[in-house]
PDB file of C-alpha atoms in Angstrom:
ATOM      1  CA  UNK A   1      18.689 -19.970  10.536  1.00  0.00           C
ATOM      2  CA  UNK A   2      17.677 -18.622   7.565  1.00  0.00           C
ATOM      3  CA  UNK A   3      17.835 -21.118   4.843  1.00  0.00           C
ATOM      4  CA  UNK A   4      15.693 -21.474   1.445  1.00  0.00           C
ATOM      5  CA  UNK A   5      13.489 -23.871   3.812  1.00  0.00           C
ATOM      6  CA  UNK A   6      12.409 -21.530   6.344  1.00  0.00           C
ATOM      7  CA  UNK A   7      12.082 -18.678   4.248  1.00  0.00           C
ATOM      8  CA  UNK A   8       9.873 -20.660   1.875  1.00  0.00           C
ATOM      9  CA  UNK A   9       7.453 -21.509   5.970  1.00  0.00           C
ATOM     10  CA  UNK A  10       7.928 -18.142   6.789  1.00  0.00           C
ATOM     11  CA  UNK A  11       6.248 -17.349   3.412  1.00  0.00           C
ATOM     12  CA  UNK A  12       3.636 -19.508   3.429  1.00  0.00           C
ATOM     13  CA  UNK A  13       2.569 -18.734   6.812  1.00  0.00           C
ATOM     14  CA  UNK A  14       2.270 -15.294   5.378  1.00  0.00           C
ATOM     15  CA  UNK A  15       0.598 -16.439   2.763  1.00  0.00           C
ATOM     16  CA  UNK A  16      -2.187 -18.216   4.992  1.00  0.00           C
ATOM     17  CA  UNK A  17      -2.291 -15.150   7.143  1.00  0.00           C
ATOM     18  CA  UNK A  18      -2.903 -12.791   4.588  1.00  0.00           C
ATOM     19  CA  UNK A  19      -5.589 -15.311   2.757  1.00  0.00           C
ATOM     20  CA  UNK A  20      -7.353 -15.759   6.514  1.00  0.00           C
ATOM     21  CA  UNK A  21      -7.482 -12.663   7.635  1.00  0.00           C
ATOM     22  CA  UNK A  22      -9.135 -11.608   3.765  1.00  0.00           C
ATOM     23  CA  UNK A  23     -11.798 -14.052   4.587  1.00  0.00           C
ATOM     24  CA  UNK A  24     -12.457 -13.069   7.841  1.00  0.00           C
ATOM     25  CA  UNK A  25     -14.877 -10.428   6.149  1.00  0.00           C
ATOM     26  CA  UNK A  26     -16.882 -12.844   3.766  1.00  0.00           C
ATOM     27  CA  UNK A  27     -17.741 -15.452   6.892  1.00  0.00           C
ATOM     28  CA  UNK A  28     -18.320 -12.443   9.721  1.00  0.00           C
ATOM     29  CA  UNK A  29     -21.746 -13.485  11.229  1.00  0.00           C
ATOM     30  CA  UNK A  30     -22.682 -10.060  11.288  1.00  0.00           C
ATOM     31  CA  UNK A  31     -21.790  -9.447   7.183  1.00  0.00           C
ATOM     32  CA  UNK A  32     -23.480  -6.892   5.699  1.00  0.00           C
ATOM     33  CA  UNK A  33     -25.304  -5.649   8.875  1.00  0.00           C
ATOM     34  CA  UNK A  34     -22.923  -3.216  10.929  1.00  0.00           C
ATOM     35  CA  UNK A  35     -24.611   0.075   9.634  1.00  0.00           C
ATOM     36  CA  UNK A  36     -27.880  -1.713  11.058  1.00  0.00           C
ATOM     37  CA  UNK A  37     -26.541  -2.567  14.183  1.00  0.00           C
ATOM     38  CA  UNK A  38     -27.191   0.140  17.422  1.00  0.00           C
ATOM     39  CA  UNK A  39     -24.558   2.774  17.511  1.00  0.00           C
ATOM     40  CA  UNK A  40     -21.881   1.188  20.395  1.00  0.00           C
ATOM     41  CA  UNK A  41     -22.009  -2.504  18.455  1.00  0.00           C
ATOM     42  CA  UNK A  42     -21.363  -0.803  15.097  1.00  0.00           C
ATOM     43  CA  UNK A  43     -18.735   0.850  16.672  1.00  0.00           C
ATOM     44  CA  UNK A  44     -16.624  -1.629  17.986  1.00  0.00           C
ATOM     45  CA  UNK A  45     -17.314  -3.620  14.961  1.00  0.00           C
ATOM     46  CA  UNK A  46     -15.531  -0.829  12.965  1.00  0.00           C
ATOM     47  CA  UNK A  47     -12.916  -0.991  15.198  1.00  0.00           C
ATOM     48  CA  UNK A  48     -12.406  -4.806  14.725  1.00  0.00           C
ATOM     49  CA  UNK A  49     -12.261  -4.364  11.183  1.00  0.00           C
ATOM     50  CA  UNK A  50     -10.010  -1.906  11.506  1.00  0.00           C
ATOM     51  CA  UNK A  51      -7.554  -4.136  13.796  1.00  0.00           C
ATOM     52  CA  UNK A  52      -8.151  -6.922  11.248  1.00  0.00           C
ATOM     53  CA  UNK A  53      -7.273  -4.837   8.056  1.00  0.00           C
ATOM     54  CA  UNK A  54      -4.285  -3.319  10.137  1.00  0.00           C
ATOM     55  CA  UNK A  55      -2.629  -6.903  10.918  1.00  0.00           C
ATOM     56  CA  UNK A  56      -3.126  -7.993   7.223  1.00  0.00           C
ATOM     57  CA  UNK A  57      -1.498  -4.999   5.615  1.00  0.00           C
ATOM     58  CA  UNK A  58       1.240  -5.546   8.127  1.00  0.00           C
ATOM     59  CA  UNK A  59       1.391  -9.719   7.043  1.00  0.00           C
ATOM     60  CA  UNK A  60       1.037  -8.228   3.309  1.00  0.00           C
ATOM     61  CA  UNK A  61       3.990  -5.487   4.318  1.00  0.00           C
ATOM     62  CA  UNK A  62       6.331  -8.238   5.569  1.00  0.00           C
ATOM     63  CA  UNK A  63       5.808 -10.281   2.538  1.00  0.00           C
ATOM     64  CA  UNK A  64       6.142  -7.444   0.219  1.00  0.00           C
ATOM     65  CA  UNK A  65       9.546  -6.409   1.363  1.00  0.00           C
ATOM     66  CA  UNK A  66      10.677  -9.941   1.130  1.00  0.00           C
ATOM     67  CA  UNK A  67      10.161  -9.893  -2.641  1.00  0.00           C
ATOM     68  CA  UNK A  68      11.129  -6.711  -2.806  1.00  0.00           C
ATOM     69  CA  UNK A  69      14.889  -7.798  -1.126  1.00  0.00           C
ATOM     70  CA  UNK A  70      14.911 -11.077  -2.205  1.00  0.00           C
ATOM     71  CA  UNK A  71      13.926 -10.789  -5.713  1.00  0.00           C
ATOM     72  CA  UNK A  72      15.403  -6.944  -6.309  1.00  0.00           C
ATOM     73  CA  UNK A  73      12.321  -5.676  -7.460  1.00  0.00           C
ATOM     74  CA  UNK A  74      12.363  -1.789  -7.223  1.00  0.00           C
ATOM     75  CA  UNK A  75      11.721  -0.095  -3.990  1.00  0.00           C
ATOM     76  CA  UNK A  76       8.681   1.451  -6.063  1.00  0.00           C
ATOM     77  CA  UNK A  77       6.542  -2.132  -5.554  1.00  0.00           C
ATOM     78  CA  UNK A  78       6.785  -1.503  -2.211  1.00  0.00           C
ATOM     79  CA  UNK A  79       4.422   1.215  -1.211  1.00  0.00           C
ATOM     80  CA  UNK A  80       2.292   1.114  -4.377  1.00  0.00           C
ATOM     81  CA  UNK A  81       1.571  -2.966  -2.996  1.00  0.00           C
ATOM     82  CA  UNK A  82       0.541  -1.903   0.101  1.00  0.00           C
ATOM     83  CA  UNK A  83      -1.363   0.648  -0.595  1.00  0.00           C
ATOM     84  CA  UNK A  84      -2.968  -0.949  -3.605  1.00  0.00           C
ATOM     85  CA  UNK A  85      -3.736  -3.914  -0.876  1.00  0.00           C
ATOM     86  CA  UNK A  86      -4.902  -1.558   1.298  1.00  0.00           C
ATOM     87  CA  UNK A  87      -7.224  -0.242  -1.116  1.00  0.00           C
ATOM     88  CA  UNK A  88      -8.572  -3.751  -2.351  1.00  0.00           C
ATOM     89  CA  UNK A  89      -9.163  -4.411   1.659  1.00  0.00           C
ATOM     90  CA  UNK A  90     -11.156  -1.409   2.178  1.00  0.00           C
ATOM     91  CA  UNK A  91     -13.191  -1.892  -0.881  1.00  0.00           C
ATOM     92  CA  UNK A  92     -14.031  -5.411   0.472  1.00  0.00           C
ATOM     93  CA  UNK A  93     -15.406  -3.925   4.282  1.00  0.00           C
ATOM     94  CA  UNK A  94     -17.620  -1.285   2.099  1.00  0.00           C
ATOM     95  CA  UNK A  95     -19.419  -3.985   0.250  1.00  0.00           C
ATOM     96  CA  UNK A  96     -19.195  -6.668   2.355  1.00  0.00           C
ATOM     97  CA  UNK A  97     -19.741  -5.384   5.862  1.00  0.00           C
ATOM     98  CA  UNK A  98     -21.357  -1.650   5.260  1.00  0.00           C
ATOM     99  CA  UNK A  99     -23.557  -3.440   2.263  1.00  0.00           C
ATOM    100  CA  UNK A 100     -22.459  -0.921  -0.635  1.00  0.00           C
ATOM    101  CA  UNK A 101     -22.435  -2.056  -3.985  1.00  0.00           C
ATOM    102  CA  UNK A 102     -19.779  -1.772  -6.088  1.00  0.00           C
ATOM    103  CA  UNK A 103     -21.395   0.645  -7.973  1.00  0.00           C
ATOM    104  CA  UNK A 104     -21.717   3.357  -5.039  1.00  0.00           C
ATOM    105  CA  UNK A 105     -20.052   6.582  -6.135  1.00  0.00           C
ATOM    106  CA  UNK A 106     -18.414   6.493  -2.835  1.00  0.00           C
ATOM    107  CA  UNK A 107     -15.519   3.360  -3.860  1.00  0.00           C
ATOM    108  CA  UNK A 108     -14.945   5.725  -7.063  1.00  0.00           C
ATOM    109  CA  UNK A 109     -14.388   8.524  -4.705  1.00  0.00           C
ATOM    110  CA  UNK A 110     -12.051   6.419  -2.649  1.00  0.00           C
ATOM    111  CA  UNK A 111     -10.069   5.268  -5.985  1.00  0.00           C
ATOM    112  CA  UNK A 112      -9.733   8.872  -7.125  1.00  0.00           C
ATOM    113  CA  UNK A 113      -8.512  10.014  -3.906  1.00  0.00           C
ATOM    114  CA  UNK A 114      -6.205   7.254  -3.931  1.00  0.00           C
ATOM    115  CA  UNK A 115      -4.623   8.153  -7.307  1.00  0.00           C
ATOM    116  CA  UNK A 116      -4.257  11.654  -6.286  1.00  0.00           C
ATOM    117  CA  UNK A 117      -1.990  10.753  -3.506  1.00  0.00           C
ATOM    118  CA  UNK A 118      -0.146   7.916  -5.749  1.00  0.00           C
ATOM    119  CA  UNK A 119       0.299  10.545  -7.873  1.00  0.00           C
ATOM    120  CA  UNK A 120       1.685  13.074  -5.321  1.00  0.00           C
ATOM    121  CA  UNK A 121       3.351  10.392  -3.400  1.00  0.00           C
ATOM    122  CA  UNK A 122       5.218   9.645  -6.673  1.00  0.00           C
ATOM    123  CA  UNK A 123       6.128  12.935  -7.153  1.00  0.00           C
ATOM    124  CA  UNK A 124       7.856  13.662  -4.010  1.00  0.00           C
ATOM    125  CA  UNK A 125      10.466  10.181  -4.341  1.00  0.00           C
ATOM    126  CA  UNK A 126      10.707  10.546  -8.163  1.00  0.00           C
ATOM    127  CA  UNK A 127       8.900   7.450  -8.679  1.00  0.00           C
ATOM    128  CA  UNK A 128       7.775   7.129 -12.382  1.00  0.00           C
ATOM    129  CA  UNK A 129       6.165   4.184 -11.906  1.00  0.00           C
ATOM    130  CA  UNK A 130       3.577   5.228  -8.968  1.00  0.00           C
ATOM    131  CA  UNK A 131       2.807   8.291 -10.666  1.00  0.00           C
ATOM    132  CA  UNK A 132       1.974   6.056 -13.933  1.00  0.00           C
ATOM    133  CA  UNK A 133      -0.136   3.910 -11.954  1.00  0.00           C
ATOM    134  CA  UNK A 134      -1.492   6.899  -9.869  1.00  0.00           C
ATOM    135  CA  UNK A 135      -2.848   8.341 -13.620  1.00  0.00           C
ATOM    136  CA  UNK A 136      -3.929   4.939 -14.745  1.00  0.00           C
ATOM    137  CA  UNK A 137      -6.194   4.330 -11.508  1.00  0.00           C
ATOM    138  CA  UNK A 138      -8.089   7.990 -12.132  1.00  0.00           C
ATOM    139  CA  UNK A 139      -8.594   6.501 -15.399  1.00  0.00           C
ATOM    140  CA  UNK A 140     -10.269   3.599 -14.079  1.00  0.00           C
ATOM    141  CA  UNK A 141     -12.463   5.468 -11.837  1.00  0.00           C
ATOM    142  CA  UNK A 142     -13.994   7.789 -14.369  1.00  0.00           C
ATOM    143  CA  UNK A 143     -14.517   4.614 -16.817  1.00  0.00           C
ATOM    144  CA  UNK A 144     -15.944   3.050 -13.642  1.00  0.00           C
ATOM    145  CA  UNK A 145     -17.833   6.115 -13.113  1.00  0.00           C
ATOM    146  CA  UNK A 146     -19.301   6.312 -16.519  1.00  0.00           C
ATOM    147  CA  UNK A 147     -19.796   2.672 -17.196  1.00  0.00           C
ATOM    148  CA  UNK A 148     -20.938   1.390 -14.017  1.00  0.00           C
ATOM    149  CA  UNK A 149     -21.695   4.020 -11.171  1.00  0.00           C
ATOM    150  CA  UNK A 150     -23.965   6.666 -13.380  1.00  0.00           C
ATOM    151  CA  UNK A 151     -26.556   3.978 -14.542  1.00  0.00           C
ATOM    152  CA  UNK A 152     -27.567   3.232 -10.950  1.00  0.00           C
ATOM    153  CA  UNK A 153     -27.819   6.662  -9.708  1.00  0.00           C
ATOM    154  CA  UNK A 154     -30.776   8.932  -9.370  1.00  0.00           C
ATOM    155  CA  UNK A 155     -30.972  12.370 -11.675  1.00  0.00           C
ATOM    156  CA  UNK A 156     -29.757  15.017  -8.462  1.00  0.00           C
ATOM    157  CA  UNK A 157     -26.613  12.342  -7.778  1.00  0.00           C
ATOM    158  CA  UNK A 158     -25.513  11.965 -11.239  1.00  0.00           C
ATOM    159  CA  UNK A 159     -24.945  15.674 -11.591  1.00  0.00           C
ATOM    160  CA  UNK A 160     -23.423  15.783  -7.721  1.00  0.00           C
ATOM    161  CA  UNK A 161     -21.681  13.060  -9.293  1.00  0.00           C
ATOM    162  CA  UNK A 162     -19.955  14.842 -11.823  1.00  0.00           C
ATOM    163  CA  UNK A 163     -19.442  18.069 -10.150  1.00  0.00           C
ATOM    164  CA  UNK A 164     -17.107  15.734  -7.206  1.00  0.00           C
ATOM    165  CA  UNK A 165     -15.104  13.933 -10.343  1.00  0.00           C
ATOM    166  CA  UNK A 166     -14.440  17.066 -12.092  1.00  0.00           C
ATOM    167  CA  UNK A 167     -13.299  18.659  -8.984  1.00  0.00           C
ATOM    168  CA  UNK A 168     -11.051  15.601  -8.165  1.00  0.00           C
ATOM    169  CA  UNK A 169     -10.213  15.054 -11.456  1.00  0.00           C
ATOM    170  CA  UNK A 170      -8.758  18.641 -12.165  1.00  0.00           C
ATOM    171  CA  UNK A 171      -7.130  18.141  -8.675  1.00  0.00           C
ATOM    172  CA  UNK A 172      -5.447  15.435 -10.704  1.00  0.00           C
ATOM    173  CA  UNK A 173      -4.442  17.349 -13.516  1.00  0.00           C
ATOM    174  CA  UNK A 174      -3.279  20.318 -11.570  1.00  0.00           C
ATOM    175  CA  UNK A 175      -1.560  18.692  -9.457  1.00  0.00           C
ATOM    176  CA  UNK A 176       0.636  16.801 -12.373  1.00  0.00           C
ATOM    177  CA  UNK A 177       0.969  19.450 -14.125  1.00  0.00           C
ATOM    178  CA  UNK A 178       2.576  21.376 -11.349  1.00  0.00           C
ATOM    179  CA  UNK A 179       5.083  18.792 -10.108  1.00  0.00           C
ATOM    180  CA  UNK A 180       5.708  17.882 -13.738  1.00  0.00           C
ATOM    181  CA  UNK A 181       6.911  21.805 -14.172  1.00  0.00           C
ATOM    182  CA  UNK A 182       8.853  21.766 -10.670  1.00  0.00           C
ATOM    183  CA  UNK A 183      10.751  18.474 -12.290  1.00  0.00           C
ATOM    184  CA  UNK A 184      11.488  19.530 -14.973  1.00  0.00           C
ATOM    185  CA  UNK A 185      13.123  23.390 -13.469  1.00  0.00           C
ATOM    186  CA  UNK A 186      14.799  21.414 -11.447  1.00  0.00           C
ATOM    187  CA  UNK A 187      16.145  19.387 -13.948  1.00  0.00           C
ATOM    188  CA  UNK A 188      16.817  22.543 -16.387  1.00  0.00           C
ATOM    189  CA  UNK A 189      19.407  24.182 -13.342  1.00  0.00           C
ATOM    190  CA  UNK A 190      21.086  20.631 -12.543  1.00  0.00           C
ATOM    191  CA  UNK A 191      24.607  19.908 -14.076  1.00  0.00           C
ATOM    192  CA  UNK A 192      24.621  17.151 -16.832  1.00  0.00           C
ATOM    193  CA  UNK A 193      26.722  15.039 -14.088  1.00  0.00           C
ATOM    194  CA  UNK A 194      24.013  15.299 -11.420  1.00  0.00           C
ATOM    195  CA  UNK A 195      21.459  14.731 -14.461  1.00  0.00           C
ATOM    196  CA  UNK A 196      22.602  11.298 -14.694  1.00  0.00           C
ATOM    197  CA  UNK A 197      22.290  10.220 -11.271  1.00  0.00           C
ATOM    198  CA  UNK A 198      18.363  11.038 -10.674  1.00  0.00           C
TER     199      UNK A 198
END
């Protein structure tokens, strides 16, 4: 039963899934207006949200791993695409159901935090390429921070503004810098033989 013909439905019914449930937030009738909405109703509309985003990154998981198997990609695609897709989702209910703009510091706040543990995450499996992308996504939030977020922001929450970045951002660099250290010990004591196979 599983020939190049139902692999190829079974993808695009992922495919479809993934694209519906990403447009379920741009046609909700209530788009934009669940922070306005009594207490209870903006409540439960989290919680739908929540149930939608969940079933997509599951559709989005499913398909991942498929071109992860299928095409050999690394096993490092397959966490960094979820939670990259994750990211992109909850970016998307911010603006488009909670009515933030993309320049809130709050989205740069959420990319920051999300390179720290892409960085960490990398870290702990040894994967070079999440750490990479971990470093180049806290690059991207302080250029979005400095090109985009800082020239909509009042005087009191540009300087709260950078007081949260630097914290996060020497987070960052401590963090690196003390994994990168622990690596590399550990790599000093190894044999040449074991070396080779990390």
């Amino acid at each position: 039963m599983c020939d190049n013909v139902i692999k190829g439905i079974s993808i695009t019914i992922y495919t479809l899934a993934l694209l519906t449930l990403f447009s379920l937030n741009f046609t909700s009738p209530v788009k934009g207006y669940i922070n306005q909405m009594p207490l209870p109703i903006s409540i439960v509309g989290t919680l739908e949200l929540a149930i939608i985003a969940f079933l997509s990154i599951l559709a989005a998981r499913d398909l991942i791993l498929y071109f992860v198997i299928e095409r050999k990609l690394g096993i490092e695609w397959y966490p960094l695409v979820i939670s990259l897709y994750f990211v992109i989702i909850l970016t998307q209910n911010l603006i488009t159901q909670y009515g933030l703009e993309f320049n809130n510091a709050v989205i740069s706040i959420i990319y920051l935090a999300t390179a720290l543990a892409w960085i960490i995450f990398g870290f702990g499996r040894r994967y070079v390429f999440i750490r990479r992308f971990g470093l180049a996504m806290s690059i991207l939030s302080v250029a979005k921070l400095f090109i985009i977020d800082l020239a909509f922001l009042t005087q009191g929450y540009r300087i709260l503004s950078y007081f949260v970045f630097g914290i996060v951002l020497l987070a960052i660099s401590f963090v690196y810098q003390y994994f990168n250290k622990k690596l590399e010990n550990l790599c000093e004591v190894m044999p040449d033989d074991k070396k080779s196979t990390n």
